[in-house]
Tab-separated table of C-alpha atoms in Angstrom:
chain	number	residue	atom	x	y	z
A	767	UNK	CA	22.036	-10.188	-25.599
A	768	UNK	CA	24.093	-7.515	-27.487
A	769	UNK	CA	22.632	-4.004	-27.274
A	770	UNK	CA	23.091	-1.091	-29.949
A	771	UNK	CA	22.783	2.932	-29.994
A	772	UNK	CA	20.927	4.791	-32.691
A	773	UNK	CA	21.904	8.221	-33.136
A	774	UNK	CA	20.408	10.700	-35.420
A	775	UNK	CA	21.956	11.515	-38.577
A	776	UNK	CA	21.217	15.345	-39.418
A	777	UNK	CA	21.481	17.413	-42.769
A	778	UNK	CA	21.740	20.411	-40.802
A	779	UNK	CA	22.502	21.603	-36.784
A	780	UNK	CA	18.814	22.802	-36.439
A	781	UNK	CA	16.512	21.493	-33.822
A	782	UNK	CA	13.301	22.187	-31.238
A	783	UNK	CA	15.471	24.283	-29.395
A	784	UNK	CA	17.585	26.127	-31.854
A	785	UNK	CA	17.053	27.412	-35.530
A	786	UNK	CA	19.561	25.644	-38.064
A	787	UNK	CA	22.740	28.284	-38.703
A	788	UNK	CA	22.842	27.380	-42.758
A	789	UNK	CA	21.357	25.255	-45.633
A	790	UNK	CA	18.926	22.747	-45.133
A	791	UNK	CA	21.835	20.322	-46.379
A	792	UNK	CA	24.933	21.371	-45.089
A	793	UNK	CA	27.603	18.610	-46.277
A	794	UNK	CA	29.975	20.072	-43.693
A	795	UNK	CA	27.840	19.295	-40.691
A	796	UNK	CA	26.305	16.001	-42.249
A	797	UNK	CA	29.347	14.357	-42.568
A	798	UNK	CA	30.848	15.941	-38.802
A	799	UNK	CA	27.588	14.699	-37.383
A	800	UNK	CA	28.294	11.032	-38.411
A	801	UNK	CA	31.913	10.991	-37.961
A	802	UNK	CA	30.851	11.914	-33.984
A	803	UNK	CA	28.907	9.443	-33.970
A	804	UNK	CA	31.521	6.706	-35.477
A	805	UNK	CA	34.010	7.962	-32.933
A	806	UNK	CA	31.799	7.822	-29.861
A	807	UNK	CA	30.490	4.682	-30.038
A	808	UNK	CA	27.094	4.786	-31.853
A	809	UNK	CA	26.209	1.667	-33.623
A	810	UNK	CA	24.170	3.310	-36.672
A	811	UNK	CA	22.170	6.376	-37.161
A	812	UNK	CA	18.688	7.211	-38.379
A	813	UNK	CA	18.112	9.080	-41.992
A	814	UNK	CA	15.070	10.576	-41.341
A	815	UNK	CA	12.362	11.444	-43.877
A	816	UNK	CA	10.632	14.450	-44.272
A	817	UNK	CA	8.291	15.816	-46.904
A	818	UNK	CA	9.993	18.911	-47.601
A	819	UNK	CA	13.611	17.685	-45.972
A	820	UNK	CA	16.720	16.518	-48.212
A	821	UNK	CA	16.382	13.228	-49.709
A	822	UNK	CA	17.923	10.975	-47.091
A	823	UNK	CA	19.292	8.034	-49.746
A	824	UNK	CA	21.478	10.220	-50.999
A	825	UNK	CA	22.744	12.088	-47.642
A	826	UNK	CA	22.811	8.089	-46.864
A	827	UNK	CA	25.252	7.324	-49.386
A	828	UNK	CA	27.247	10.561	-49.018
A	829	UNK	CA	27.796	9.502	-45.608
A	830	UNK	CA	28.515	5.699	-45.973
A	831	UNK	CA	31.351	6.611	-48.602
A	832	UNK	CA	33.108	8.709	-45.935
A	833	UNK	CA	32.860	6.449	-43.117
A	834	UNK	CA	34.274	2.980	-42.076
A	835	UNK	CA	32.147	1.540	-39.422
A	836	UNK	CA	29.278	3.454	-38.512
A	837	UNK	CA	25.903	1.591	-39.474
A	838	UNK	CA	22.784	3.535	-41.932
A	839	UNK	CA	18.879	3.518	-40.892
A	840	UNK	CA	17.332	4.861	-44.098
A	841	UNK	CA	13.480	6.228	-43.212
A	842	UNK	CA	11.493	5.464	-46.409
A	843	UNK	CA	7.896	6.699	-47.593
A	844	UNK	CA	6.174	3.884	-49.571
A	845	UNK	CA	4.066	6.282	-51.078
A	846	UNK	CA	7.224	8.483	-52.628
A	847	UNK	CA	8.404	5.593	-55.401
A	848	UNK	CA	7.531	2.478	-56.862
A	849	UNK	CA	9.099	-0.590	-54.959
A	850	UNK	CA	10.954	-1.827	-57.710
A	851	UNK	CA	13.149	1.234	-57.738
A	852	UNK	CA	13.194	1.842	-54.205
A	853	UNK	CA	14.256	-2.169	-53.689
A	854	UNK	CA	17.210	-1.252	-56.319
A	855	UNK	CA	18.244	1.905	-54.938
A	856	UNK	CA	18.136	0.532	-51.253
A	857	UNK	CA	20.451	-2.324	-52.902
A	858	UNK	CA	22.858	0.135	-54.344
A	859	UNK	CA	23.103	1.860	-51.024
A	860	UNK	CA	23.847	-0.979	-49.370
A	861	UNK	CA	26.742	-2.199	-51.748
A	862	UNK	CA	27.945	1.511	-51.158
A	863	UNK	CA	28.121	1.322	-47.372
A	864	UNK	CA	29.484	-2.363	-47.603
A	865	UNK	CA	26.589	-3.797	-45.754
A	866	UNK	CA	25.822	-1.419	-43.497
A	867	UNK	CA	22.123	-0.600	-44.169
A	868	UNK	CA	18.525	-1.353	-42.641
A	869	UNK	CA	15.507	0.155	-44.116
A	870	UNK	CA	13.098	1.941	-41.975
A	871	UNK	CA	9.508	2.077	-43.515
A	872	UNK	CA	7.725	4.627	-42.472
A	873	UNK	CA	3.468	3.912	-42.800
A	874	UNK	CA	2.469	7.736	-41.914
A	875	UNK	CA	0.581	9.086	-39.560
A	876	UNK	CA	-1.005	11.965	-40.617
A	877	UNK	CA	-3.055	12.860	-43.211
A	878	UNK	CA	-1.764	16.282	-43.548
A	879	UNK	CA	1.962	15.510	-44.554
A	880	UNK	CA	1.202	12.391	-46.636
A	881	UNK	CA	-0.850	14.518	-48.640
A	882	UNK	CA	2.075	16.842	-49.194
A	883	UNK	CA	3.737	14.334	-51.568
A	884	UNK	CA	0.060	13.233	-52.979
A	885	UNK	CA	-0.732	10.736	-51.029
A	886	UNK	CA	-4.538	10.618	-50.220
A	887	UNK	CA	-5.005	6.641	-48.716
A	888	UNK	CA	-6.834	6.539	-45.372
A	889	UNK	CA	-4.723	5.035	-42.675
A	890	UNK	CA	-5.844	2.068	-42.809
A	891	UNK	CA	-5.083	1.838	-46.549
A	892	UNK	CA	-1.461	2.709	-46.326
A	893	UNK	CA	-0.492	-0.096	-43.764
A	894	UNK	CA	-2.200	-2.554	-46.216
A	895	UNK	CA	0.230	-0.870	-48.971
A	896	UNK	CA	3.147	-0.641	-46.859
A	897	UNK	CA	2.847	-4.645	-45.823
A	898	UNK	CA	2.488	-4.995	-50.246
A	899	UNK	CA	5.463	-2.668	-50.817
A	900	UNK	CA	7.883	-4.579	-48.007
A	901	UNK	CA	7.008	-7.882	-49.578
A	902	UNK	CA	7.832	-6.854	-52.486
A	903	UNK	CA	10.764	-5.266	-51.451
A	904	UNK	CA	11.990	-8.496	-49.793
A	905	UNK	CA	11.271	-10.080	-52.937
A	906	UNK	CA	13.120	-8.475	-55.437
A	907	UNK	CA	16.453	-8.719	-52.865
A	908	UNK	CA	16.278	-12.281	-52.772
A	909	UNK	CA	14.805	-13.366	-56.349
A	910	UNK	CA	17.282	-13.820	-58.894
A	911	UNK	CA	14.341	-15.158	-61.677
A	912	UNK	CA	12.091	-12.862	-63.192
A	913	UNK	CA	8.852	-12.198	-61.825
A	914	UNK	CA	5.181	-11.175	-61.797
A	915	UNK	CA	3.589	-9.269	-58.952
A	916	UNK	CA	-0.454	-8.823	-59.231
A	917	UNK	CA	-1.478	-6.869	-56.063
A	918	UNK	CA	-4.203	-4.689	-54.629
A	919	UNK	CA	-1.327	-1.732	-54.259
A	920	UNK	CA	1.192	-2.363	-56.879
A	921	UNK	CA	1.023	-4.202	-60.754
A	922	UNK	CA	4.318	-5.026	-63.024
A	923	UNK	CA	5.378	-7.410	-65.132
A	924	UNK	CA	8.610	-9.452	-65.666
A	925	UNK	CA	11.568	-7.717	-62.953
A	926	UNK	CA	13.989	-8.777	-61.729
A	927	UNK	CA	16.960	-6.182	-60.407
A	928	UNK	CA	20.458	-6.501	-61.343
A	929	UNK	CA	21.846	-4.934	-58.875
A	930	UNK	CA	21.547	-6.859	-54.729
A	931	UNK	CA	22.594	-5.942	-51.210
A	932	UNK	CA	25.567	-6.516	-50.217
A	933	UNK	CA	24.207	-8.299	-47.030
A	934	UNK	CA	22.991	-11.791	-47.730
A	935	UNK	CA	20.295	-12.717	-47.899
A	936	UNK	CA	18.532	-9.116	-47.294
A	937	UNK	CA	19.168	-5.697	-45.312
A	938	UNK	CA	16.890	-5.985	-42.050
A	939	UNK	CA	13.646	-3.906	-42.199
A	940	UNK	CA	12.497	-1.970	-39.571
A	941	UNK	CA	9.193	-0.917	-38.715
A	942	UNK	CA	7.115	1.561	-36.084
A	943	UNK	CA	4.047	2.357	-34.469
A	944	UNK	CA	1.415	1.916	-31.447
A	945	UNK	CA	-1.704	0.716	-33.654
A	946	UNK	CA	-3.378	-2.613	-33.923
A	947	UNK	CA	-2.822	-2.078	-37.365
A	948	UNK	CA	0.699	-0.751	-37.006
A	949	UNK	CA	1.664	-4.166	-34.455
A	950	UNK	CA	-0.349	-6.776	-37.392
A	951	UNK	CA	2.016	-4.873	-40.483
A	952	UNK	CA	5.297	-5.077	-38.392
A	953	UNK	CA	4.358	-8.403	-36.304
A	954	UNK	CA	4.315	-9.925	-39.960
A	955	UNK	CA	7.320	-8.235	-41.122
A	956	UNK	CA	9.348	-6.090	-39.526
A	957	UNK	CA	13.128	-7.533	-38.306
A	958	UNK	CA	13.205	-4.505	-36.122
A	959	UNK	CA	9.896	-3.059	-33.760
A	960	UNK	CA	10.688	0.333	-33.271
A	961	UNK	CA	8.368	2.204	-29.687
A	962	UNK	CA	8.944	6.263	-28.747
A	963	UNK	CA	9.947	6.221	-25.191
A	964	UNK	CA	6.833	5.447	-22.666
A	965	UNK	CA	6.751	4.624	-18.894
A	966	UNK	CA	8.373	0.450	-18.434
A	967	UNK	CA	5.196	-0.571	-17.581
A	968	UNK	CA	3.221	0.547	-21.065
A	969	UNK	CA	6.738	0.292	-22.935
A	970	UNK	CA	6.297	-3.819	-21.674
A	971	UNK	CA	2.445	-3.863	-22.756
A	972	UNK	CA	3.592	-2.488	-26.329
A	973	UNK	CA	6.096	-5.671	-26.585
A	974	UNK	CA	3.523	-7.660	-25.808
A	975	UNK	CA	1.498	-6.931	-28.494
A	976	UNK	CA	4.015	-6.814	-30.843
A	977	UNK	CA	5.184	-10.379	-29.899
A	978	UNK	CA	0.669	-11.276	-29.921
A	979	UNK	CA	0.801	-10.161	-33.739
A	980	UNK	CA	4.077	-11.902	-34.532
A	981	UNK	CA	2.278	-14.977	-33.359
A	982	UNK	CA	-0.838	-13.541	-34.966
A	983	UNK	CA	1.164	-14.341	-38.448
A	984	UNK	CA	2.722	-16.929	-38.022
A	985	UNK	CA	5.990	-16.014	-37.799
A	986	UNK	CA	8.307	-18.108	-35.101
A	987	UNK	CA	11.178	-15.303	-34.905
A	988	UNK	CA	10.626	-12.343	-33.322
A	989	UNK	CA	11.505	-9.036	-34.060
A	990	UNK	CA	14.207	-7.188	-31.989
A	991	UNK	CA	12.546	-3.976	-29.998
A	992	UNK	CA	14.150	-0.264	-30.407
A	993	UNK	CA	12.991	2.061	-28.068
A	994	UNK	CA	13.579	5.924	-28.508
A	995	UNK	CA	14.205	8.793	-26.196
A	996	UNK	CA	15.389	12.111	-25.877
A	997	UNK	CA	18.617	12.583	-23.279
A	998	UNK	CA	19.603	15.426	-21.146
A	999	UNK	CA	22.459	14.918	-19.410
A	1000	UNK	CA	24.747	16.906	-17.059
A	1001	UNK	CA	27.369	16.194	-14.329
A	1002	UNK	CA	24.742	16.506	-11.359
A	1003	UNK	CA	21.077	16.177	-10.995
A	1004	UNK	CA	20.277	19.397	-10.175
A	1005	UNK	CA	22.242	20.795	-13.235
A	1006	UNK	CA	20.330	18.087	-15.477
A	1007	UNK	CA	17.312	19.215	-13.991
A	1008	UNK	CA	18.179	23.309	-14.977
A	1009	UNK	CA	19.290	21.922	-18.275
A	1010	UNK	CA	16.201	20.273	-18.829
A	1011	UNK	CA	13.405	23.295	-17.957
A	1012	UNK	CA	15.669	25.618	-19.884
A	1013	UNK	CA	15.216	23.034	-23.093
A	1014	UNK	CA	11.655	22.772	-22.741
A	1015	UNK	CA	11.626	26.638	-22.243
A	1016	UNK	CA	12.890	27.103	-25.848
A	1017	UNK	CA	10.853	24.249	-27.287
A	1018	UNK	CA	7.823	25.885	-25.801
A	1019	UNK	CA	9.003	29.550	-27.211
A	1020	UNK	CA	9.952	28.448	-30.939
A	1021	UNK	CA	6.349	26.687	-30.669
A	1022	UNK	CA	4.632	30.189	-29.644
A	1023	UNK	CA	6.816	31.287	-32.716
A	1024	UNK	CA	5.742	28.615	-35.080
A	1025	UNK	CA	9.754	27.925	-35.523
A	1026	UNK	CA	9.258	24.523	-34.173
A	1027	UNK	CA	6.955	21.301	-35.609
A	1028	UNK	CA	4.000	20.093	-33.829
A	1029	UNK	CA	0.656	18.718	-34.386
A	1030	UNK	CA	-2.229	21.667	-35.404
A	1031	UNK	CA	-4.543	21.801	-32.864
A	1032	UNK	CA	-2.321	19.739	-30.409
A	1033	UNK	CA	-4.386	16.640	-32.044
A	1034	UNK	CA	-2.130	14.289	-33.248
A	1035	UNK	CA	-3.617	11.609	-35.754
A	1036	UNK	CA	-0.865	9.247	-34.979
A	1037	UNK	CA	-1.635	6.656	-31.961
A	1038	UNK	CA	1.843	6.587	-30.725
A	1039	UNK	CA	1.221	10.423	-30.512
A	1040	UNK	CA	-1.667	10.252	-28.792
A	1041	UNK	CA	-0.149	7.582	-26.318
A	1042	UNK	CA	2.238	10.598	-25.317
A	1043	UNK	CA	0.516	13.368	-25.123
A	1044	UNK	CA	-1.730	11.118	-22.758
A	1045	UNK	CA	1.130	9.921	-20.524
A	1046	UNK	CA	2.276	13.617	-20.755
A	1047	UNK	CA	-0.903	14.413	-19.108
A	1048	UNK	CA	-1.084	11.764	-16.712
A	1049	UNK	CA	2.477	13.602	-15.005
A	1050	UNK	CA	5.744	14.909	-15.215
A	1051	UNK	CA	8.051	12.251	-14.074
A	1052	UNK	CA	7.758	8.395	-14.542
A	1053	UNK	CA	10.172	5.771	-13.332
A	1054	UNK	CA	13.810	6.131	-12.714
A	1055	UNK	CA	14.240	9.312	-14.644
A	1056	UNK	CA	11.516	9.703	-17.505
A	1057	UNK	CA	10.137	13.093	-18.214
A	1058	UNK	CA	7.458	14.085	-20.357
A	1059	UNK	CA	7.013	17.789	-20.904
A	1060	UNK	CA	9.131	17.793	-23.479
A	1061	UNK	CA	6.584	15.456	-25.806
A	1062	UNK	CA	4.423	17.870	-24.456
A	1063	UNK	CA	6.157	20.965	-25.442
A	1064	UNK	CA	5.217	19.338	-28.947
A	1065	UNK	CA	2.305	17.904	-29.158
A	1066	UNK	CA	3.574	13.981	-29.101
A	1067	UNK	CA	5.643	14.938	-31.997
A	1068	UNK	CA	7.866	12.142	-32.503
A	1069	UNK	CA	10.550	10.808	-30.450
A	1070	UNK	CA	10.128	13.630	-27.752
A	1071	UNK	CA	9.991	12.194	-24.123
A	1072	UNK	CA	13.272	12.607	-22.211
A	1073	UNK	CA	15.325	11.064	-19.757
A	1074	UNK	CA	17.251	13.234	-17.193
A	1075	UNK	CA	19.714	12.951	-15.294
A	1076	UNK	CA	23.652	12.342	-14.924
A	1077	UNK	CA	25.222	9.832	-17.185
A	1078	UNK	CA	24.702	7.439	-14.474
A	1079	UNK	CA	21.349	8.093	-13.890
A	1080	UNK	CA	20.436	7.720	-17.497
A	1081	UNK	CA	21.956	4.927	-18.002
A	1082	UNK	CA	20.205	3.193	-15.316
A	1083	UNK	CA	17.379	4.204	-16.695
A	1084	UNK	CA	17.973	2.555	-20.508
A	1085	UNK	CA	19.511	-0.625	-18.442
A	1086	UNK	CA	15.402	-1.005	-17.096
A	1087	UNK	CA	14.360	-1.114	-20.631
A	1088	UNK	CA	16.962	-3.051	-21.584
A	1089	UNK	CA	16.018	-5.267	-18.844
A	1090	UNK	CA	12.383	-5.466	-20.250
A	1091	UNK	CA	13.568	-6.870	-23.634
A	1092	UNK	CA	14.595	-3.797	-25.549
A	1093	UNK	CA	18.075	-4.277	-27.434
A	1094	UNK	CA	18.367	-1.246	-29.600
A	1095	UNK	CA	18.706	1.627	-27.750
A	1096	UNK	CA	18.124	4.972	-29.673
A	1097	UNK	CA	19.018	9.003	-28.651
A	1098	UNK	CA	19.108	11.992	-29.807
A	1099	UNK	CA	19.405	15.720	-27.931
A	1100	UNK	CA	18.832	18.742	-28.677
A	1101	UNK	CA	22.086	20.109	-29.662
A	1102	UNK	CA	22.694	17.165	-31.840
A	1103	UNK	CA	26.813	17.381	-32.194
A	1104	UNK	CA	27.766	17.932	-28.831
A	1105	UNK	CA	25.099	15.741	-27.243
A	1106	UNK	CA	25.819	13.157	-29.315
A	1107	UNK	CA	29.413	13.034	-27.915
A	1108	UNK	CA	28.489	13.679	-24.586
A	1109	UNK	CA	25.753	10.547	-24.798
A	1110	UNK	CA	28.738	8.308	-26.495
A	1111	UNK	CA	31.786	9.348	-24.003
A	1112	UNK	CA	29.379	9.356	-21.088
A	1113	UNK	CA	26.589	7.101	-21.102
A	1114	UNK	CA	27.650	4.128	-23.938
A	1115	UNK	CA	30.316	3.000	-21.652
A	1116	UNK	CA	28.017	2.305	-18.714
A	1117	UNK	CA	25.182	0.809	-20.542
A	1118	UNK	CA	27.981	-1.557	-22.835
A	1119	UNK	CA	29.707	-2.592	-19.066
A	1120	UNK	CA	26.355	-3.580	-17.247
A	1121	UNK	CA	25.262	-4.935	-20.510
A	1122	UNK	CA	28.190	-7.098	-20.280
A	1123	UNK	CA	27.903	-8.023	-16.538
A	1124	UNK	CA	24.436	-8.842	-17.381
A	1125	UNK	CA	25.253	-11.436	-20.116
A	1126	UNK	CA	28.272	-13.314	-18.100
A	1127	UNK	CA	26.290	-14.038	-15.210
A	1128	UNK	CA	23.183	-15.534	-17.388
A	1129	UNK	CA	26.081	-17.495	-19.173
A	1130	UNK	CA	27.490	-18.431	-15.882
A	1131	UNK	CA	23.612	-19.502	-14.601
A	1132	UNK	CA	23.327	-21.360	-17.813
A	1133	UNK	CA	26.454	-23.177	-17.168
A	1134	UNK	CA	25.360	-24.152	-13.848
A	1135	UNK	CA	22.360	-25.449	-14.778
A	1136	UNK	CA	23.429	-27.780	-17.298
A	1137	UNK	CA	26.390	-28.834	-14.646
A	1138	UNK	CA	23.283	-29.666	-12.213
A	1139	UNK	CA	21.038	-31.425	-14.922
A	1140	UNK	CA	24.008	-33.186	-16.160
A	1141	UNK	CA	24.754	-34.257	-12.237
């Protein structure tokens, strides 16, 4: 099967390791960022949402109309707009970009943030409105007809958009998050299952019980897994290795500074969170080159576990998760420009040839095995 690179897609060169040198949206960088990306082999990058942050639709679009290839994962909040405008302004992005858009929906994990924006639903309330909101979303991409929507979230009368994706029939949605109640809203609908990096052997009990709750509703597709992790790479191990105490040196001294985010109290609300900061203090180093004080450093904040190592190294290490079932590969560093071109000159390459190898010879099996049943 095919297998695709998320990058990050940045307003600004700040980080856990360094403070940002300008505005929060610097159009300069934005747009550099990307165009790295486009030119080192990414597939797409991530648009990610913050309360306070710049609105990522239109850093989306800024981006799209200045590049040719490079593919847009736009992090939406259900709770910051009614679906019927965010299904029409997700349309007009995609007609923008030509095509080149998914939709991330983003449930939220923590009570703290949501309520930033206003948002005062329990947990388990806003995955029952995000699984209302993506419906809908769906709905008013693929419904030419007027129509009536009744719901325990979300009441309107008589819409219908004039405006649709360019991708037919519908942009894919993607979807996160380590809950029972995160794997029933994404096992129903999400095109995309996105995991944080864990060790292969929870990372394969997580796809599990995604695929349980796809069954769960229904559904005979199932969605493709993205996995997430946070690269250090140098030309030797022992250099990675320097690289990587000295990065989670300065994560753990902006922290001290309260320069950096992390979860108050070190108690995340989040069960993906939790899932790290537990594997984080199970140990250090996991499989081929997984490291976790990094997520540590952090509290489970986000994508924060690493992989270390040299190119090769690390991307032996994606290869085993690709191996597992996991066909969207996504990285970010910590010095987001250069790492980014490191990751695509250095590590893209190996992961696309083995990739590669990987699918000819299960062609070549297949092809034997219909030459023997045929026999």
């Amino acid at each position: 099967m095919p297998v695709e690179f998320l990058g990050i897609a940045a307003t600004n060169d700040g980080s856990e390791t360094t403070p940002r040198s300008g505005a929060a949206f610097d159009r300069e960088y934005t747009l550099r960022l990307a165009r790295a990306h486009e030119d080192h082999g990414w597939d797409r990058v991530l648009f990610a949402y913050g309360s306070g942050s710049p609105d990522p639709a239109p850093a989306a679009a800024y981006v799209a109309s200045r590049t040719e290839r490079l593919g847009i994962l736009l992090a939406h909040r259900p709770n910051v707009s009614y679906p019927t405008f965010a299904a029409k302004t997700f349309a007009t992005l995609d007609q923008i970009s030509g095509g080149r858009l998914t939709v991330h929906f983003i449930t939220g994990g923590n009570d703290h943030e949501q309520r930033r924006e206003g948002d005062t639903l329990t947990k388990d309330e806003r995955y029952a409105r995000t699984l209302e909101y993506i419906r809908i979303v769906k709905k008013i991409w693929t419904t030419r007809e007027p129509f009536d929507h009744e719901g325990e979230h979300y009441r309107f009368h008589d819409f219908v958009s004039d405006v649709f994706p360019a991708q037919q029939p519908r942009p894919e949605v993607s979807f996160g998050g380590s809950s029972p109640a995160a794997y029933a809203a994404g096992g129903a609908e999400a095109d995309i299952y996105c995991l944080w990096g864990e060790p292969l052997a929870k990372t394969a009990e997580q796809i599990e019980a995604v695929k349980a709750a796809v069954r769960a509703a229904g559904r005979t597709d199932e969605p493709r897994i993205q996995v997430a992790f946070r690269p250090i790479i140098a030309p030797t191990e022992e250099l990675a290795w320097e690289k990587a105490h000295r990065t989670v040196g300065a994560i753990r001294e902006r922290r001290e500074r309260g320069l950096v985010r992390h979860h108050r109290d070190n108690a995340p609300e989040n069960t993906g969170s939790q899932r790290l900061v537990a594997i984080a203090e199970a140990g250090e180093r996991y499989d081929r080159a997984l490291w976790t004080p990094t997520a540590a450093a952090t509290g489970g904040a986000g994508n924060s576990n690493a992989l270390v190592g040299t190119p090769e190294t690390v991307a032996q290490a994606l290869l085993d998760y690709y191996d597992l079932g996991v066909d969207i590969l996504s990285a970010r560093g910590y010095d987001l420009l250069d790492d980014a071109i490191d990751f695509g000159r250095h590590v893209i390459p190996i992961v696309r040839e083995e990739v590669a190898k990987r699918d000819a010879e299960r062609a070549a099996r297949g092809t034997r095995n219909l030459a023997a049943v045929s026999g």
